[in-house]
mmCIF file of C-alpha atoms in Angstrom:
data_model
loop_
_atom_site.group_PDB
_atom_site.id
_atom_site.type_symbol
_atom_site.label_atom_id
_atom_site.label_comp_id
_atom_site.label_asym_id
_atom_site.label_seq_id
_atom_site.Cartn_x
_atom_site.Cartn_y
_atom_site.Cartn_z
ATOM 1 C CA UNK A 1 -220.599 -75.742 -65.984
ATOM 2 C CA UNK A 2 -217.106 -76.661 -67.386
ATOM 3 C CA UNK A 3 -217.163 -74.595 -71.468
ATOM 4 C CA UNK A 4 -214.591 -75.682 -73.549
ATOM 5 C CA UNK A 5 -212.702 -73.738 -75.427
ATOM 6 C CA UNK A 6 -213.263 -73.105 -78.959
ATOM 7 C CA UNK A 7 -210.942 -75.120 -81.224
ATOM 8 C CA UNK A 8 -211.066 -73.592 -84.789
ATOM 9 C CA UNK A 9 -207.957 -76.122 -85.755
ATOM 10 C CA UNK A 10 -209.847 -79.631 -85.105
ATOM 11 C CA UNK A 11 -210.827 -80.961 -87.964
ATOM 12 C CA UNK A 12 -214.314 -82.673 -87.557
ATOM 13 C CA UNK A 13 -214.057 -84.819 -90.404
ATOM 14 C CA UNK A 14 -211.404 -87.069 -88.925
ATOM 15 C CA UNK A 15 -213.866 -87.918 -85.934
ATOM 16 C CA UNK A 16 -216.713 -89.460 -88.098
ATOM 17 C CA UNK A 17 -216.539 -93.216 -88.369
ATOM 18 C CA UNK A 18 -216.911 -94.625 -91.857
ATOM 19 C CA UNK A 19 -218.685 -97.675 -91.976
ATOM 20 C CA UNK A 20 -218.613 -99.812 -94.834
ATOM 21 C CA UNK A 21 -221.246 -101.955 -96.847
ATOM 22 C CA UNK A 22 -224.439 -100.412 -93.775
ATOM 23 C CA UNK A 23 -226.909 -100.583 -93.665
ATOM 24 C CA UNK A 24 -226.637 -102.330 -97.272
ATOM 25 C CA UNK A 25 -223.697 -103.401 -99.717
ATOM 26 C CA UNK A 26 -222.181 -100.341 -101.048
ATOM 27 C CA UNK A 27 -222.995 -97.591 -98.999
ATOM 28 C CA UNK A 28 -220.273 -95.745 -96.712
ATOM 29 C CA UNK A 29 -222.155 -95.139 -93.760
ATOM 30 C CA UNK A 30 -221.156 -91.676 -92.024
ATOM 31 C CA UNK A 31 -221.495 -91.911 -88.444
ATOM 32 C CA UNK A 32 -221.615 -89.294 -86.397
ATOM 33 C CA UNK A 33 -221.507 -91.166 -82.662
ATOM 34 C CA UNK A 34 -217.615 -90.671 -82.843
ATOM 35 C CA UNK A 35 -218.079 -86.834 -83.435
ATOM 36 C CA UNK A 36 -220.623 -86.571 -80.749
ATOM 37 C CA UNK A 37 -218.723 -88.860 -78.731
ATOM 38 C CA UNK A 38 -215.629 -86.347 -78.747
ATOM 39 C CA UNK A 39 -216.339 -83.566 -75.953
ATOM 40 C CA UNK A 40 -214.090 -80.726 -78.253
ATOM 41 C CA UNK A 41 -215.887 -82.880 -81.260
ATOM 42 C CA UNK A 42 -219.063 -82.630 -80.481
ATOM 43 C CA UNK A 43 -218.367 -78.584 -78.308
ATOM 44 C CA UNK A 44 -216.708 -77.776 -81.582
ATOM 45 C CA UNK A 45 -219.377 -78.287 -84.456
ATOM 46 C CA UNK A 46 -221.748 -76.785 -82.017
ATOM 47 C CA UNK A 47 -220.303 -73.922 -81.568
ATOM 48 C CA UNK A 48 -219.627 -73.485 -85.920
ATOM 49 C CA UNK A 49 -223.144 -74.880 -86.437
ATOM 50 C CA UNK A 50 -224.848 -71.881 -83.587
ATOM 51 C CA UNK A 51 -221.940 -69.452 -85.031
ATOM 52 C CA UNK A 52 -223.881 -69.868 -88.850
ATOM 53 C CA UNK A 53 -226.914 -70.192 -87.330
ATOM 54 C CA UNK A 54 -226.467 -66.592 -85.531
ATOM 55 C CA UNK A 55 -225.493 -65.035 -88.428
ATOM 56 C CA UNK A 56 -228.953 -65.654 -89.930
ATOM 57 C CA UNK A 57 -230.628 -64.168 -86.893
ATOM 58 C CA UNK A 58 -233.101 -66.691 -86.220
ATOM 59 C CA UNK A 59 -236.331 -66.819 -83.645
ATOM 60 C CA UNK A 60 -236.115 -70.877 -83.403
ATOM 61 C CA UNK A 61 -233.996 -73.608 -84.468
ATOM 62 C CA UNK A 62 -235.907 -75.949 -86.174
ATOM 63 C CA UNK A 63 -234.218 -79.780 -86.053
ATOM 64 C CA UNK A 64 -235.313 -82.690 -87.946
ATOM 65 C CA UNK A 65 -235.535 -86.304 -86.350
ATOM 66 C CA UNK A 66 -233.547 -87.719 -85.081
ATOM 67 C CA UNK A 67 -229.820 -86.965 -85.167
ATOM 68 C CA UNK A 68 -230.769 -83.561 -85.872
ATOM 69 C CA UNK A 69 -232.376 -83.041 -81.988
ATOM 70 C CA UNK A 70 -228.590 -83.287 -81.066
ATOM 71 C CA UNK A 71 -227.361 -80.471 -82.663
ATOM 72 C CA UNK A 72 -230.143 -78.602 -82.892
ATOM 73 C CA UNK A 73 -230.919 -78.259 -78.988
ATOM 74 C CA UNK A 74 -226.948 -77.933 -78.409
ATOM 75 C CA UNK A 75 -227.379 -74.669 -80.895
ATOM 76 C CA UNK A 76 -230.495 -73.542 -79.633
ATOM 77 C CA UNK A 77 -229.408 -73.063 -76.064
ATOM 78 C CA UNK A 78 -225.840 -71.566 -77.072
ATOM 79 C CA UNK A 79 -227.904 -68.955 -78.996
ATOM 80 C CA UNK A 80 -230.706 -68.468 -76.244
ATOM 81 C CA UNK A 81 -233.362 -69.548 -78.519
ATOM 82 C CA UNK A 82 -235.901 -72.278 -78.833
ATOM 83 C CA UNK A 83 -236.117 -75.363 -80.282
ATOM 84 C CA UNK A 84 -238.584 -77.394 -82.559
ATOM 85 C CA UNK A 85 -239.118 -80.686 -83.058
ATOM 86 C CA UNK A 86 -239.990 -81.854 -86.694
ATOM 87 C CA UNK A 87 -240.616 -85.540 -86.173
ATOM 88 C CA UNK A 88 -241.999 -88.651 -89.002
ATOM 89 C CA UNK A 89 -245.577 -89.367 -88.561
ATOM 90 C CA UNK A 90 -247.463 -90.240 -85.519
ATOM 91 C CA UNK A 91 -244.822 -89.723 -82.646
ATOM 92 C CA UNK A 92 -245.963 -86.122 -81.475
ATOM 93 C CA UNK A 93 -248.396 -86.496 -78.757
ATOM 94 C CA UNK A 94 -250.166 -82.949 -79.633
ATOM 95 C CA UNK A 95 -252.659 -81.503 -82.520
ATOM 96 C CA UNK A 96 -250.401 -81.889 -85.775
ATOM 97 C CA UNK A 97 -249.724 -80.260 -88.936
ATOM 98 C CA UNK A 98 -247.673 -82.038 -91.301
ATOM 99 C CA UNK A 99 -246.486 -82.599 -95.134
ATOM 100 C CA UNK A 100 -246.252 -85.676 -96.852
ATOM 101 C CA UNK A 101 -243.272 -86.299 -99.027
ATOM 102 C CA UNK A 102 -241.161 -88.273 -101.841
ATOM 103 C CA UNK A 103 -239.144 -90.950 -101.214
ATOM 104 C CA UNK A 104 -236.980 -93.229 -103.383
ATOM 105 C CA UNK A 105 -239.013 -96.355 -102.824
ATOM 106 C CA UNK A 106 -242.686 -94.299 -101.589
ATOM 107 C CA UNK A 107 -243.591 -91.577 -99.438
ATOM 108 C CA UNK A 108 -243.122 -90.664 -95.933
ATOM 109 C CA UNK A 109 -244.893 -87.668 -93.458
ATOM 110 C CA UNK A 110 -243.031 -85.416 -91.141
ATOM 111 C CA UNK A 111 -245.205 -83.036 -88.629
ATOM 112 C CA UNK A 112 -244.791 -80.668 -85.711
ATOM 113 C CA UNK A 113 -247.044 -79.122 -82.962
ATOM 114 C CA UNK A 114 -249.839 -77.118 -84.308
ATOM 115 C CA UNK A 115 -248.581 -73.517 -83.490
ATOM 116 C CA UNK A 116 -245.153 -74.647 -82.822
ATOM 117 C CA UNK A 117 -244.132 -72.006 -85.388
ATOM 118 C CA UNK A 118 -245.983 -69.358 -87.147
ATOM 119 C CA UNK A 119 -246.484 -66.800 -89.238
ATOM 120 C CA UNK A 120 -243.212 -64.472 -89.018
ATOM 121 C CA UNK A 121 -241.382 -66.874 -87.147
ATOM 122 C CA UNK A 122 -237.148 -66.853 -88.853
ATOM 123 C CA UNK A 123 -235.976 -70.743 -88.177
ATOM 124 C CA UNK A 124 -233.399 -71.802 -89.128
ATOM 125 C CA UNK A 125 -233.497 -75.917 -90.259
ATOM 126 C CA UNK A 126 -230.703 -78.332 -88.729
ATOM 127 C CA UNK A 127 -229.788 -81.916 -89.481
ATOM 128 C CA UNK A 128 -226.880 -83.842 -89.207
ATOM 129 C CA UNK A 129 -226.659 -84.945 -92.582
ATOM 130 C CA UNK A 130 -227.573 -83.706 -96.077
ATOM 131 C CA UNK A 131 -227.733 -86.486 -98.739
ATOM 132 C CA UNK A 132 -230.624 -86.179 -101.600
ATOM 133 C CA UNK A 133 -232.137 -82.932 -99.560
ATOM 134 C CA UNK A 134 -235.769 -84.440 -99.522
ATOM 135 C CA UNK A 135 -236.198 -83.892 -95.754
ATOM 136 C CA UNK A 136 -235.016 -80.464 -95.520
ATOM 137 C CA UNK A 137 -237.038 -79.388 -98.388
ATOM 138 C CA UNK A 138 -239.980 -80.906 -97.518
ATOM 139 C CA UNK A 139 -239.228 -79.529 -93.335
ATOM 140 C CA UNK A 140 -238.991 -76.101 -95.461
ATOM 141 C CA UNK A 141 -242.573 -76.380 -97.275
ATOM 142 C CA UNK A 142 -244.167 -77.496 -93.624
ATOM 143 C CA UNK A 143 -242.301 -74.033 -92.329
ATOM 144 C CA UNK A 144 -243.438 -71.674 -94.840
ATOM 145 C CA UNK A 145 -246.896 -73.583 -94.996
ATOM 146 C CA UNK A 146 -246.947 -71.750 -91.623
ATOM 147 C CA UNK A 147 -245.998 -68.444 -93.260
ATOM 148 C CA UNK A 148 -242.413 -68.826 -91.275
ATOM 149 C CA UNK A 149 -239.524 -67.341 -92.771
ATOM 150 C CA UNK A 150 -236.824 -70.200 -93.163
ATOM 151 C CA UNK A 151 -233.449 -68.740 -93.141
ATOM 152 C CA UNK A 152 -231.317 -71.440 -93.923
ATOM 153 C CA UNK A 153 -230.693 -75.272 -93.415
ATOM 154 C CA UNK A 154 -227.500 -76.188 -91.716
ATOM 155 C CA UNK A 155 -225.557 -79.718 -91.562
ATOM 156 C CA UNK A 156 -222.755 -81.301 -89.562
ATOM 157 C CA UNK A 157 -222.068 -83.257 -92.863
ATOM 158 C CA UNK A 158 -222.888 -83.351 -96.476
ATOM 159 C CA UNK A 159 -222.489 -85.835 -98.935
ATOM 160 C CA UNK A 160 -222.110 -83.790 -102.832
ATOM 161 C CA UNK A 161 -222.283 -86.873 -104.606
ATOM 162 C CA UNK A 162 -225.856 -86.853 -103.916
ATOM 163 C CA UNK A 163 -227.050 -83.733 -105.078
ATOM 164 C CA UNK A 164 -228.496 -82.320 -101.859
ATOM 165 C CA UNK A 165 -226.825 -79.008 -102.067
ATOM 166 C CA UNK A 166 -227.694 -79.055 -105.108
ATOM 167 C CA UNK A 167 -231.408 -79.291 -105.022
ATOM 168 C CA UNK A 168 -231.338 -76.876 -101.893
ATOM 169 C CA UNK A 169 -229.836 -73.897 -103.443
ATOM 170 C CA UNK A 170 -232.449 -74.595 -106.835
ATOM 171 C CA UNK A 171 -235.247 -74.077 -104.185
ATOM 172 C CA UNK A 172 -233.957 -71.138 -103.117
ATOM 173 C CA UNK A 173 -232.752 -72.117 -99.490
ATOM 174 C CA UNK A 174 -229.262 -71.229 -98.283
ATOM 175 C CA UNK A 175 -227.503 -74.487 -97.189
ATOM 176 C CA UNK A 176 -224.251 -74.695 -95.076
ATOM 177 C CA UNK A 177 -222.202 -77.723 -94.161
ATOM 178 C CA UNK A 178 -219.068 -78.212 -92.026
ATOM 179 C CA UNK A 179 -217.732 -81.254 -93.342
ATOM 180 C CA UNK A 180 -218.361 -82.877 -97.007
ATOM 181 C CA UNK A 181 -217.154 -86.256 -98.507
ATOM 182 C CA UNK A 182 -216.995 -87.516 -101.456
ATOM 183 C CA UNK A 183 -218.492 -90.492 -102.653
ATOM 184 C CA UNK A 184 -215.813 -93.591 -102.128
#
């Protein structure tokens, strides 16, 4: 196994493609398949993502679909730990649990194996992207549903415009980010 070396200088935020006017007219799409893309990239907000993570001192990483299963398995093997899958509706093959939640335009259901988690489990939540916050908060309820103790969520990048940060810390949940742009 070739481990490369940590790289505290790169900075990650000039390795995300912007994308203008996707998937509709005025958005700036951030997308992360140039970061991941990057072997120091992608080595390198691993290794600050696990480094928060460990500081929390969690029993599981807990990553949301999709983009969040690539950071989130990354971590939980560079911190020994498992890993759990919180996935939309319907794609587990297992007994479920789930919680249905807000959306701009309706509502949508993430879920996760039926004793996946549980009581007294510390996770710690990972995504690679924290807009409006309504996934994270509503993968939080689903945890402590469970009676898990959710640490903190933690994002490759966040976007402040949109409040997510926000609306994170109001619910009482410790958020961390390594890159954040502002709306242009």
């Amino acid at each position: 196994m070739i481990a490369l070396p940590p790289r505290p200088d790169l900075d990650l935020s000039e390795l995300v493609r912007t994308i203008p006017d996707f998937p509709k007219p005025g958005i700036q799409f951030r997308d992360i398949t140039t970061l991941i893309g990057d072997a120091a990239g992608f080595s390198e907000s691993v290794r600050r993502l696990a480094d928060r993570a460990a500081r929390y001192r969690p029993d599981l990483i807990v990553a949301v679909e999709a983009r969040g299963f690539l950071f989130g398995a990354a971590m939980a093997t560079a911190l020994g730990i498992g890993l759990v899958p919180v996935r939309k509706a319907g794609k587990l093959p297992g007994v479920t649990i789930g919680v249905d939640y807000e959306l701009e335009y309706g509502t949508d259901r993430l879920e996760l194996h039926e004793g996946a988690v549980t009581e007294g489990h510390r996770v710690v939540l990972v995504d690679d992207l924290l807009a409006t916050g309504g996934t994270i908060l509503a993968t939080a309820e689903l945890m402590r549903s469970v009676g898990a103790d959710v640490a903190a969520a933690l994002f490759v990048i966040d976007l402040p415009d949109l409040g997510g940060s926000q609306r994170l810390e109001a619910a009482g949940l410790a958020c961390e980010t390594l890159i954040a742009f502002d709306g242009d």
